[in-house]
Short mmCIF file of C-alpha atoms in Angstrom, two decimals:
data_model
loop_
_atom_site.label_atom_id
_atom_site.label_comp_id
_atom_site.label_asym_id
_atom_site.label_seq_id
_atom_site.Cartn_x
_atom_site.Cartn_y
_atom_site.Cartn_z
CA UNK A 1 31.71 -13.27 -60.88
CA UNK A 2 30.37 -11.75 -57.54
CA UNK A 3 32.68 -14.03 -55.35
CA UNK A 4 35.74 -13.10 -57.29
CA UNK A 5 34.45 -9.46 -56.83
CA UNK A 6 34.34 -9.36 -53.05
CA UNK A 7 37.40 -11.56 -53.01
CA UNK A 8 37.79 -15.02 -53.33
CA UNK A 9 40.52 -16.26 -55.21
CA UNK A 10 38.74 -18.98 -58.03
CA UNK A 11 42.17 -19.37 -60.20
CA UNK A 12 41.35 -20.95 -63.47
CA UNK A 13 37.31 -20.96 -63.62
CA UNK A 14 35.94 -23.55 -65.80
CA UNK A 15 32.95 -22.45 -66.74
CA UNK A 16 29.60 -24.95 -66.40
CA UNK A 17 27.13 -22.45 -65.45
CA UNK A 18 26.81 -24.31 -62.53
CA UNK A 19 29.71 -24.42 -60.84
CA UNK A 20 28.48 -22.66 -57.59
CA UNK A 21 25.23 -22.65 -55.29
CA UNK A 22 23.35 -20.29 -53.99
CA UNK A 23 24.69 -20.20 -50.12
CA UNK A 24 28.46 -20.02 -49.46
CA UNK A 25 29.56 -18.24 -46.04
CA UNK A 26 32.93 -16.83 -44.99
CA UNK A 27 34.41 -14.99 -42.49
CA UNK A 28 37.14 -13.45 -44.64
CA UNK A 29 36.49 -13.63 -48.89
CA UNK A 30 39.74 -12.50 -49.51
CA UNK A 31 41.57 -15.65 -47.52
CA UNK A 32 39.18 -17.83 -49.32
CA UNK A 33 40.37 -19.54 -52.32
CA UNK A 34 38.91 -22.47 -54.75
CA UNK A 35 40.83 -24.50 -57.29
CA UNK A 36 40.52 -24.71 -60.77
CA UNK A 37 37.67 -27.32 -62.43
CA UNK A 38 36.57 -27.08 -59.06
CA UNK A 39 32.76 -27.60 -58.07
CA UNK A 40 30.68 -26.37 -55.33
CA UNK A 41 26.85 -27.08 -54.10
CA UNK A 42 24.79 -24.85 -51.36
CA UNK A 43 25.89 -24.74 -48.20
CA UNK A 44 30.06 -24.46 -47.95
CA UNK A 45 31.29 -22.41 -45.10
CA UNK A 46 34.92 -21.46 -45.18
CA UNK A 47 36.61 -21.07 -41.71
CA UNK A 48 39.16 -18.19 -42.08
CA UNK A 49 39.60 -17.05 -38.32
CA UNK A 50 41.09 -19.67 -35.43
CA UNK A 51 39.86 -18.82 -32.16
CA UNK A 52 40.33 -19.22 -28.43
CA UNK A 53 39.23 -17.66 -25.28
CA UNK A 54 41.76 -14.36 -25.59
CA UNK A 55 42.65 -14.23 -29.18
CA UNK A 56 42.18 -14.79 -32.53
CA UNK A 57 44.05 -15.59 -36.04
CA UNK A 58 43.39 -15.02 -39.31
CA UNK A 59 44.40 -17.92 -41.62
CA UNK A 60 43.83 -18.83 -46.12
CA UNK A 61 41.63 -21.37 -46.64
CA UNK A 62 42.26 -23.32 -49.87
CA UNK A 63 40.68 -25.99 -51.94
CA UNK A 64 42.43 -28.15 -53.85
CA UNK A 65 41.63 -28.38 -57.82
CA UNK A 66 39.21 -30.96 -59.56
CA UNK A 67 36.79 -31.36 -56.39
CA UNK A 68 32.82 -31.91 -56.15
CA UNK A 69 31.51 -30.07 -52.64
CA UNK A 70 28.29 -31.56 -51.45
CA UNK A 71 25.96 -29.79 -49.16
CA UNK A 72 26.33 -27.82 -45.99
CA UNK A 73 30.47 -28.54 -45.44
CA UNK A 74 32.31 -26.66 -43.28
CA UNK A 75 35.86 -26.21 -44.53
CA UNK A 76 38.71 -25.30 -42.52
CA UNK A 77 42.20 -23.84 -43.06
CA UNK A 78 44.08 -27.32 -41.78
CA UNK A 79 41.76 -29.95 -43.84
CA UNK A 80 44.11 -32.14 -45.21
CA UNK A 81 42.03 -32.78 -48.60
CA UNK A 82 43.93 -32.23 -51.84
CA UNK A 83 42.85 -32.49 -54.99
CA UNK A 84 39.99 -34.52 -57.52
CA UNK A 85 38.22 -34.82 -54.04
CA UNK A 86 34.22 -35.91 -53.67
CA UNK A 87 33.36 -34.63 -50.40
CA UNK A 88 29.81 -35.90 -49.53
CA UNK A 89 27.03 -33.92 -48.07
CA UNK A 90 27.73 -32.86 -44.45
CA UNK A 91 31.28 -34.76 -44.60
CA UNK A 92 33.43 -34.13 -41.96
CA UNK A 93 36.29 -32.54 -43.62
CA UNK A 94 39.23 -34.04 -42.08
CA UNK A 95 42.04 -32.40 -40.35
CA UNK A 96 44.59 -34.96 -39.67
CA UNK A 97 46.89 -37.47 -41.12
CA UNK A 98 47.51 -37.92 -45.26
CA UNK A 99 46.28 -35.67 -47.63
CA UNK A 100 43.67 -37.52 -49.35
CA UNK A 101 43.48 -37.00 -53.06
CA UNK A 102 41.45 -39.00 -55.98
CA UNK A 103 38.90 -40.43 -53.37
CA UNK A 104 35.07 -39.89 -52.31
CA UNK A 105 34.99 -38.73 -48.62
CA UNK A 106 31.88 -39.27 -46.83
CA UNK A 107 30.15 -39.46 -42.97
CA UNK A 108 30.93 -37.75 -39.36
CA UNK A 109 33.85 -39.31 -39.05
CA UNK A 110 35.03 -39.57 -42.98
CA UNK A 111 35.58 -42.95 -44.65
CA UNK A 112 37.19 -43.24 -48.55
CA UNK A 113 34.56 -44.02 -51.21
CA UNK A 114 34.76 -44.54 -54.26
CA UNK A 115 35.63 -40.90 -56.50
CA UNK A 116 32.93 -41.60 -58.81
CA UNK A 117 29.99 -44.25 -59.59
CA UNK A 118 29.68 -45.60 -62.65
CA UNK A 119 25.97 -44.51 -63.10
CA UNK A 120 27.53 -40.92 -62.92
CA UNK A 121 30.46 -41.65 -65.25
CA UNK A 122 28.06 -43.07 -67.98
CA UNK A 123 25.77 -40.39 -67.58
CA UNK A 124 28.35 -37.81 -67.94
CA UNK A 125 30.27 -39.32 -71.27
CA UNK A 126 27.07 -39.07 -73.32
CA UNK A 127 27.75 -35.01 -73.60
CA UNK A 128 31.06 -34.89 -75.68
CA UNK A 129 33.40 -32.20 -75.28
CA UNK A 130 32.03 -30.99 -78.59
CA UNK A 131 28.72 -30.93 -77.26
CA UNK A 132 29.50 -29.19 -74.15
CA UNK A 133 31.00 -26.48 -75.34
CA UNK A 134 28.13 -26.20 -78.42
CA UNK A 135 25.13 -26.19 -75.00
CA UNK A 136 27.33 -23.93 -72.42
CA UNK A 137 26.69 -20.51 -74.24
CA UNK A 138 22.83 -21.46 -74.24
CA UNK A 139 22.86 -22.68 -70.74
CA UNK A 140 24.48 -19.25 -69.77
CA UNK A 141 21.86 -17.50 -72.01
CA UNK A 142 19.09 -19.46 -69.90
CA UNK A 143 20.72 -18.34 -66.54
CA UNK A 144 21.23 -14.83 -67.66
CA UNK A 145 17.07 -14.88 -68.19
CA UNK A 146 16.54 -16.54 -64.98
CA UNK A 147 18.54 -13.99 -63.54
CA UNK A 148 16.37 -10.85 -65.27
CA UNK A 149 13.28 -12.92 -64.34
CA UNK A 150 14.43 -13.13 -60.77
CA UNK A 151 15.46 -9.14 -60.20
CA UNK A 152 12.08 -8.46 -62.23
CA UNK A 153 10.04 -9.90 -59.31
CA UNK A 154 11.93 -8.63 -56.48
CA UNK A 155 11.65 -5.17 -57.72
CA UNK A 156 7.77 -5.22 -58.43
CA UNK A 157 7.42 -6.90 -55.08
CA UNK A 158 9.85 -4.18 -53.91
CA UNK A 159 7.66 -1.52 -55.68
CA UNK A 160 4.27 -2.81 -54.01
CA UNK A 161 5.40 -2.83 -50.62
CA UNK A 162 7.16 0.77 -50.70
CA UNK A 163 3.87 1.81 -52.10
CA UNK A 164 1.89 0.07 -49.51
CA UNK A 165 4.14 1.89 -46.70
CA UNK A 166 3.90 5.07 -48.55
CA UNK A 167 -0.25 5.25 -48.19
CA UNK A 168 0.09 4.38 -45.10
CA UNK A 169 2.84 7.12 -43.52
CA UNK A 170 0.66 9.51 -45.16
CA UNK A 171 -2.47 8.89 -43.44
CA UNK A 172 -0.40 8.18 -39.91
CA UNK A 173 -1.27 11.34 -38.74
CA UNK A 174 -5.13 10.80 -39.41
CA UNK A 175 -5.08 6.90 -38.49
CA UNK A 176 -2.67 6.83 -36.40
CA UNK A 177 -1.33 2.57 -35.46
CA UNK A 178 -4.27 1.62 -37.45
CA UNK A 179 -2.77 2.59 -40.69
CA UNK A 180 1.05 0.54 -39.62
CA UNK A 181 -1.33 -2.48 -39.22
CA UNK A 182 -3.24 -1.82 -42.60
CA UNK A 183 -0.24 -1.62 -43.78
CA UNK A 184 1.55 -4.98 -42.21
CA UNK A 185 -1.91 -6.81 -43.28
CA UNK A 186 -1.48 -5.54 -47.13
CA UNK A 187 2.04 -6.27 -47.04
CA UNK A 188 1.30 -9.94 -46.11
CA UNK A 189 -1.69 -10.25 -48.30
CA UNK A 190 -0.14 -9.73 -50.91
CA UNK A 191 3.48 -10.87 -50.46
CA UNK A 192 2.23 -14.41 -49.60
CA UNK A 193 0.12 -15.09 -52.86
CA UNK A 194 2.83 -13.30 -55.02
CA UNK A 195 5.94 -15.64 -53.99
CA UNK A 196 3.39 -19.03 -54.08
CA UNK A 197 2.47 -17.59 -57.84
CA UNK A 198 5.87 -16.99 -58.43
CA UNK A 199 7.21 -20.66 -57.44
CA UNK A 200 4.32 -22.36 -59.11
CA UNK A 201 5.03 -20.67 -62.30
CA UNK A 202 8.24 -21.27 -62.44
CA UNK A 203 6.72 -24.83 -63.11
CA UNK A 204 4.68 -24.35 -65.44
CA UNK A 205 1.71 -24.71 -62.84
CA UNK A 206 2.53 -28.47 -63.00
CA UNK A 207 4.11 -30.17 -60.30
CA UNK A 208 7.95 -31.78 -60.63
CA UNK A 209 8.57 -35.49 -61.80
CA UNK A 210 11.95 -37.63 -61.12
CA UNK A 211 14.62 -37.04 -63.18
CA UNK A 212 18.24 -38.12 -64.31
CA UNK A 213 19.64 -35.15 -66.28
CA UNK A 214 23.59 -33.96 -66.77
CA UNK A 215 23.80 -30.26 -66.16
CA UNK A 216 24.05 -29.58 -70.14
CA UNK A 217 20.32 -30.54 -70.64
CA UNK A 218 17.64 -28.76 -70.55
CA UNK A 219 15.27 -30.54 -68.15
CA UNK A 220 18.13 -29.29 -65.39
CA UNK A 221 18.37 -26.20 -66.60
CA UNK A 222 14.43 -25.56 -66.05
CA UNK A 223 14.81 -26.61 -62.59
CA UNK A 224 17.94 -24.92 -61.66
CA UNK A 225 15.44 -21.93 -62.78
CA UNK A 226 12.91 -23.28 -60.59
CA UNK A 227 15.37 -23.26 -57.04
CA UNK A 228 16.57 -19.58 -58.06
CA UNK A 229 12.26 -18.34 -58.53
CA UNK A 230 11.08 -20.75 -55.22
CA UNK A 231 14.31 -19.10 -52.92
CA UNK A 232 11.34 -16.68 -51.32
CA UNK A 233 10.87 -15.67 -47.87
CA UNK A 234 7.97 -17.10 -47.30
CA UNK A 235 9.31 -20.12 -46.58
CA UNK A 236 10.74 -18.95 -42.86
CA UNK A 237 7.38 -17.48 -42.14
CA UNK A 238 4.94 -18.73 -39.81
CA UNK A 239 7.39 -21.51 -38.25
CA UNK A 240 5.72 -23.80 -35.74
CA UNK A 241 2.38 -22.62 -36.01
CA UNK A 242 -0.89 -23.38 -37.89
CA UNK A 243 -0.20 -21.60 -40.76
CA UNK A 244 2.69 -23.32 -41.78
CA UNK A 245 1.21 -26.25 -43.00
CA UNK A 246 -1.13 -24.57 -44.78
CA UNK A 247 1.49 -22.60 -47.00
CA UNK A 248 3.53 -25.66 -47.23
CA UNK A 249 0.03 -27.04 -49.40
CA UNK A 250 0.05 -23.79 -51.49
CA UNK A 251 3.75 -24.57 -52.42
CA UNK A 252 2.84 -28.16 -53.34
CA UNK A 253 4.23 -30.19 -50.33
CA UNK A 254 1.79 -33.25 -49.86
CA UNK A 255 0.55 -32.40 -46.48
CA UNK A 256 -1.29 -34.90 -43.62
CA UNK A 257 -2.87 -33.74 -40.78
CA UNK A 258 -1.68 -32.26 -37.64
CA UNK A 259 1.90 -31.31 -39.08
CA UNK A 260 4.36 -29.40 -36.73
CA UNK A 261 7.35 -27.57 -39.28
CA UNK A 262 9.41 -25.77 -36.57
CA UNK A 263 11.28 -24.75 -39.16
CA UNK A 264 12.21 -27.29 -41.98
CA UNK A 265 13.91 -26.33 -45.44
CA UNK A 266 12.51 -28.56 -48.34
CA UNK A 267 14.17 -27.71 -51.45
CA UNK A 268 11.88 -29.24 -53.96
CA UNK A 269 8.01 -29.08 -53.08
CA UNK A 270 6.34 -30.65 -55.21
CA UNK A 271 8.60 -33.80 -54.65
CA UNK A 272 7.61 -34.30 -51.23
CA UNK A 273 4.95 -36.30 -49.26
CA UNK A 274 3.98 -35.87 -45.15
CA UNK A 275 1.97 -37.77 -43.67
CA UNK A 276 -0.54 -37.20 -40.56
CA UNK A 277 0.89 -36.43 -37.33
CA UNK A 278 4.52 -35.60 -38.52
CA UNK A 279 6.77 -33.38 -36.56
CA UNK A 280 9.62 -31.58 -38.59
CA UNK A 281 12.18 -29.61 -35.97
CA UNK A 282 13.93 -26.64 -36.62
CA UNK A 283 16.84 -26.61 -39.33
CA UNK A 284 15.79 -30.15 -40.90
CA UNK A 285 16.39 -30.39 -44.38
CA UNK A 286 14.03 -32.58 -47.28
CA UNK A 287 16.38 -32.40 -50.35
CA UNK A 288 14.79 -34.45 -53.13
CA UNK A 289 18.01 -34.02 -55.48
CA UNK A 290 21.58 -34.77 -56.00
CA UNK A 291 23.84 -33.05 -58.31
CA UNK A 292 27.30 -34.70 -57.83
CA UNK A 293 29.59 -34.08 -60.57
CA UNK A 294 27.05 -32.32 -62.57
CA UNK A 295 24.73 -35.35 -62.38
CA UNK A 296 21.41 -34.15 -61.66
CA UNK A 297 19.17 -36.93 -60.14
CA UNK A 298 16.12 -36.21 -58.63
CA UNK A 299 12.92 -38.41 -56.84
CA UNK A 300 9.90 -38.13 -54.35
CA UNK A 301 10.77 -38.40 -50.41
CA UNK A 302 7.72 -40.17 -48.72
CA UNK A 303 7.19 -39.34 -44.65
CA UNK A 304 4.75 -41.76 -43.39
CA UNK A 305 2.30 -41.33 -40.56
CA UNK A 306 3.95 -40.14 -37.21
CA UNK A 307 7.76 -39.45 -38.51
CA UNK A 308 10.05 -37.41 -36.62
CA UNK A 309 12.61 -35.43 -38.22
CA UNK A 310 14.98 -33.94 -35.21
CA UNK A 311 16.88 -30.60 -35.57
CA UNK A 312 19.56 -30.79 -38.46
CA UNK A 313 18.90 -33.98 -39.70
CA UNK A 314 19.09 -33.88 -43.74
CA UNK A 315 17.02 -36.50 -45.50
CA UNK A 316 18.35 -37.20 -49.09
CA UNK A 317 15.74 -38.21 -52.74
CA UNK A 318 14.73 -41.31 -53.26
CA UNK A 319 14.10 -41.95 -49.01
CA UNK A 320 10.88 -43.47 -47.49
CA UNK A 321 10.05 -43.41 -44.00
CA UNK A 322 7.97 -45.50 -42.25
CA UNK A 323 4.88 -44.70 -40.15
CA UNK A 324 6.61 -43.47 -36.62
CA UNK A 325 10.02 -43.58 -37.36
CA UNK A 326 12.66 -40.94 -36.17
CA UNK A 327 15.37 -39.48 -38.15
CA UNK A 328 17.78 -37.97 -35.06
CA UNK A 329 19.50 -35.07 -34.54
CA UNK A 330 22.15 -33.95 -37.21
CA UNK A 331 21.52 -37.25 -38.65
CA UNK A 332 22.30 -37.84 -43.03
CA UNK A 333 19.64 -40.29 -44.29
CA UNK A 334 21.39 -41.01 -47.39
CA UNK A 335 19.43 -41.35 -50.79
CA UNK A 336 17.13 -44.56 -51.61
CA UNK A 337 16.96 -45.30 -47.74
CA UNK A 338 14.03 -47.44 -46.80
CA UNK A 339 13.24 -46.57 -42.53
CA UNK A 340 11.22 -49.49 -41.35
CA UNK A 341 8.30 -48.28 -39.36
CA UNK A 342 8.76 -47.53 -35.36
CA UNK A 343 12.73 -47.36 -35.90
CA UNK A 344 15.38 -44.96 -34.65
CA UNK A 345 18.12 -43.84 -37.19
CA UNK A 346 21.05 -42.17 -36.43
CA UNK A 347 24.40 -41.07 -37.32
CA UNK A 348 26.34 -39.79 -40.67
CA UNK A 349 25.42 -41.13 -42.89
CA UNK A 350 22.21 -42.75 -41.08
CA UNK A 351 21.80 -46.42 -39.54
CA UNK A 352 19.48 -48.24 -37.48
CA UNK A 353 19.62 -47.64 -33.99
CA UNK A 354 17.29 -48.90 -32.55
CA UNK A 355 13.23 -49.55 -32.09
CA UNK A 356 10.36 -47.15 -30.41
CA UNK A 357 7.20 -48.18 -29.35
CA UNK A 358 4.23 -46.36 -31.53
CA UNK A 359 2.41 -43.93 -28.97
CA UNK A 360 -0.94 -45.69 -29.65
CA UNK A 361 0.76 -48.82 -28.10
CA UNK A 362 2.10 -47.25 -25.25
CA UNK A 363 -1.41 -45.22 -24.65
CA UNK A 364 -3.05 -48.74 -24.56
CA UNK A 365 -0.12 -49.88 -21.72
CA UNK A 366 -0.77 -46.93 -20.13
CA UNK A 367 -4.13 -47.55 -19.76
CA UNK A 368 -4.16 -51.35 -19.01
CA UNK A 369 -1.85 -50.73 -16.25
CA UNK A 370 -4.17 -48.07 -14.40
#
C-alpha cells in the first residue's frame, strides 16, 4: 500500500503478506513499476535517471510478471529480464542480448540456473490453494499486530527522548552545556537497553533455531515479526570501536575476542557465531536466511578464529569459515559454503582463490630471518 501511494505502479497485486521487504530505493516512484505475482526481498534499487557528464534522462523501469528478487539488486531501465525470472542475491541484472524469461539468473556476470529447486517446489505444494487462501487473512492479521507493536515502541521511545530534551532545555539557562550532555547521556542510556529489550522479546527471550518454513506458517510469520522489532538503530552505533562488540553480545551474536565490526549488517543475531580476532569491514552483510519463492530456510553462520570479511561481501546461512580465511571485497559466499582455513575467496558467487599464510606463521618467519 505505501509504494502504490507514493507511486509505483504494482498492477495486479497478489497478495502473500510478504510480497515486499523492508528496503527498496528509487530515484523516481512514479517511473517504477512491478508486475503482477511478482516478489521482492530487501534491498532492490530501481535506476530511473541515465546520466552523463552534462545531462541527464529520466526513463520507466519495469519488471516483468511472476519474478522472485533476491537481495540488494540494482535494476535498470534496459535489463533485458522478462518474466517468471529468479534473480539471485546481488545478480547482475543483465543489459544485453535475449530477454531471458522462465530461468534462475545468478553471479557478477549472470549465468542461467535452474527457475526453481525441487526442495523449494516440494516445500511449496504442501500449502494447497485452499489452504492458502484459509492462512492469508491470519497472516495479514499477524502483520497488522506487528505493525501496532512496532509504531507502539517508536512512539514511547519517541515520548522518552522528547521528554528527556524537554528537562533539559529548561534547565539550559541554569546548567548551561552540562544539561545537553545530561541529556545526550540519558538519551543513550536508555535508548540502548530499550531497542536490545525490544529485539530480545520479540523472541521470546530465547534465541533462534534453523528452520524450513513456507511463508503461510507460523514459525515464519514469528520471525518476519522478529526482523520488523530488531530493525533498530542501534545497530549503526558505535562502528569500529570497543563498544561494538559488546552490543553485538547484548543482541545475541556469539562474540570472540578482539572483534573489529566497521560496520557489518547481520540480519539474524542469534544465528551467528565470531570467533577471536575477526575483522568485519564496513557494509558486510551475515544473512542467516533465504526466502526464495516464499521458502523460508534459515541456519547458523560460523566465523572461525581470524576471518576477514572485506567491505560488501555478503555471506549467505548455512556458511562456515575457517580459522583465517578471507571473504573479499563485494564477494557472495553462497549458502552451505565450507571456507577451508587460511584461504582467499572471491568473486559472485564466491570461489577459491587462493591461499594466505596465518600471521602467527609469518611472525615466526619474521623472526627466524632477523
Amino acid at each position: 500500500y505505501y509504494l502504490r501511494a507514493i507511486g509505483w505502479k504494482l498492477n495486479k497485486v497478489d497478495q502473500t503478506g510478504s510480497n515486499f521487504g523492508t528496503n527498496q530505493r528509487h530515484e523516481n516512484p512514479q517511473l517504477s513499476e512491478i508486475g503482477s505475482h511478482t516478489m521482492v526481498s530487501d534491498g532492490l534499487f530501481m535506476v530511473n535517471m541515465q546520466k552523463s557528464a552534462n545531462s541527464f534522462r529520466l526513463e520507466h523501469t519495469r519488471v516483468g510478471e511472476r519474478n522472485f528478487f533476491g537481495n540488494n539488486i540494482i535494476y535498470s531501465p534496459d535489463s533485458r529480464v522478462g518474466d517468471n525470472c529468479l534473480l539471485g542475491t546481488k545478480v547482475h541484472v543483465p543489459v544485453d542480448g535475449p530477454v531471458r524469461e522462465n530461468v534462475g539468473l545468478l553471479g557478477s556476470p549472470p549465468f542461467e540456473i535452474p527457475r526453481m529447486v525441487n526442495r523449494d517446489k516440494e516445500l511449496l505444494g504442501l500449502i494447497s490453494d485452499k489452504e492458502r487462501s484459509r492462512r492469508l487473512p491470519l497472516k495479514n492479521l499477524h502483520n497488522l499486530v506487528t505493525a501496532l507493536m512496532f509504531v507502539a515502541a517508536q512512539w514511547l521511545i519517541l515520548f522518552l527522548t522528547l521528554a528527556i530534551w524537554d528537562r533539559a532545555l529548561n534547565y539550559y539557562t541554569e546548567w548551561g552545556q552540562t544539561a545537553l550532555f545530561v541529556a545526550v547521556m540519558l538519551t543513550t542510556a536508555i535508548g540502548i537497553p530499550f531497542y536490545i529489550f525490544l529485539e530480545r522479546a520479540s523472541l521470546g527471550f530465547r534465541r533462534l533455531k534453523p528452520r524450513m518454513a513456507t511463508i503461510y506458517d507460523p514459525v515464519f510469520w514469528r520471525h518476519e515479526r522478529h526482523w520488523k522489532l530488531s530493525d533498530s538503530p542501534i545497530m549503526g552505533l558505535f562502528t569500529g570501536t570497543p563498544f561494538r562488540p559488546l552490543i553485538l553480545r547484548m543482541l545475541g551474536v556469539k562474540v570472540g575476542l578482539r572483534l573489529y565490526d566497521g560496520g557489518c549488517i547481520i540480519t539474524e543475531r542469534s544465528l551467528v557465531e565470531i570467533g577471536d580476532d575477526v575483522t568485519l569491514n564496513e557494509g558486510c552483510v551475515i544473512q542467516p536466511h533465504s526466502l526464495e519463492e516464499g521458502a523460508f530456510k534459515s541456519d547458523y553462520i560460523r566465523i572461525g578464529n581470524g576471518c576477514t570479511l572485506a567491505p560488501s561481501a555478503f555471506v549467505h546461512y548455512a556458511v562456515t569459515m575457517g580459522e583465517g580465511s578471507v571473504a573479499d571485497v563485494d564477494c557472495f559466499v553462497m549458502k552451505g559454503e565450507v571456507l577451508e582455513p587460511n584461504t582467499v575467496w572471491r568473486g559472485n558467487p564466491a570461489k577459491l582463490y587462493g591461499v594466505v599464510t596465518p600471521i602467527d606463521t609469518r611472525a615466526m618467519e619474521i623472526g627466524h630471518a632477523a
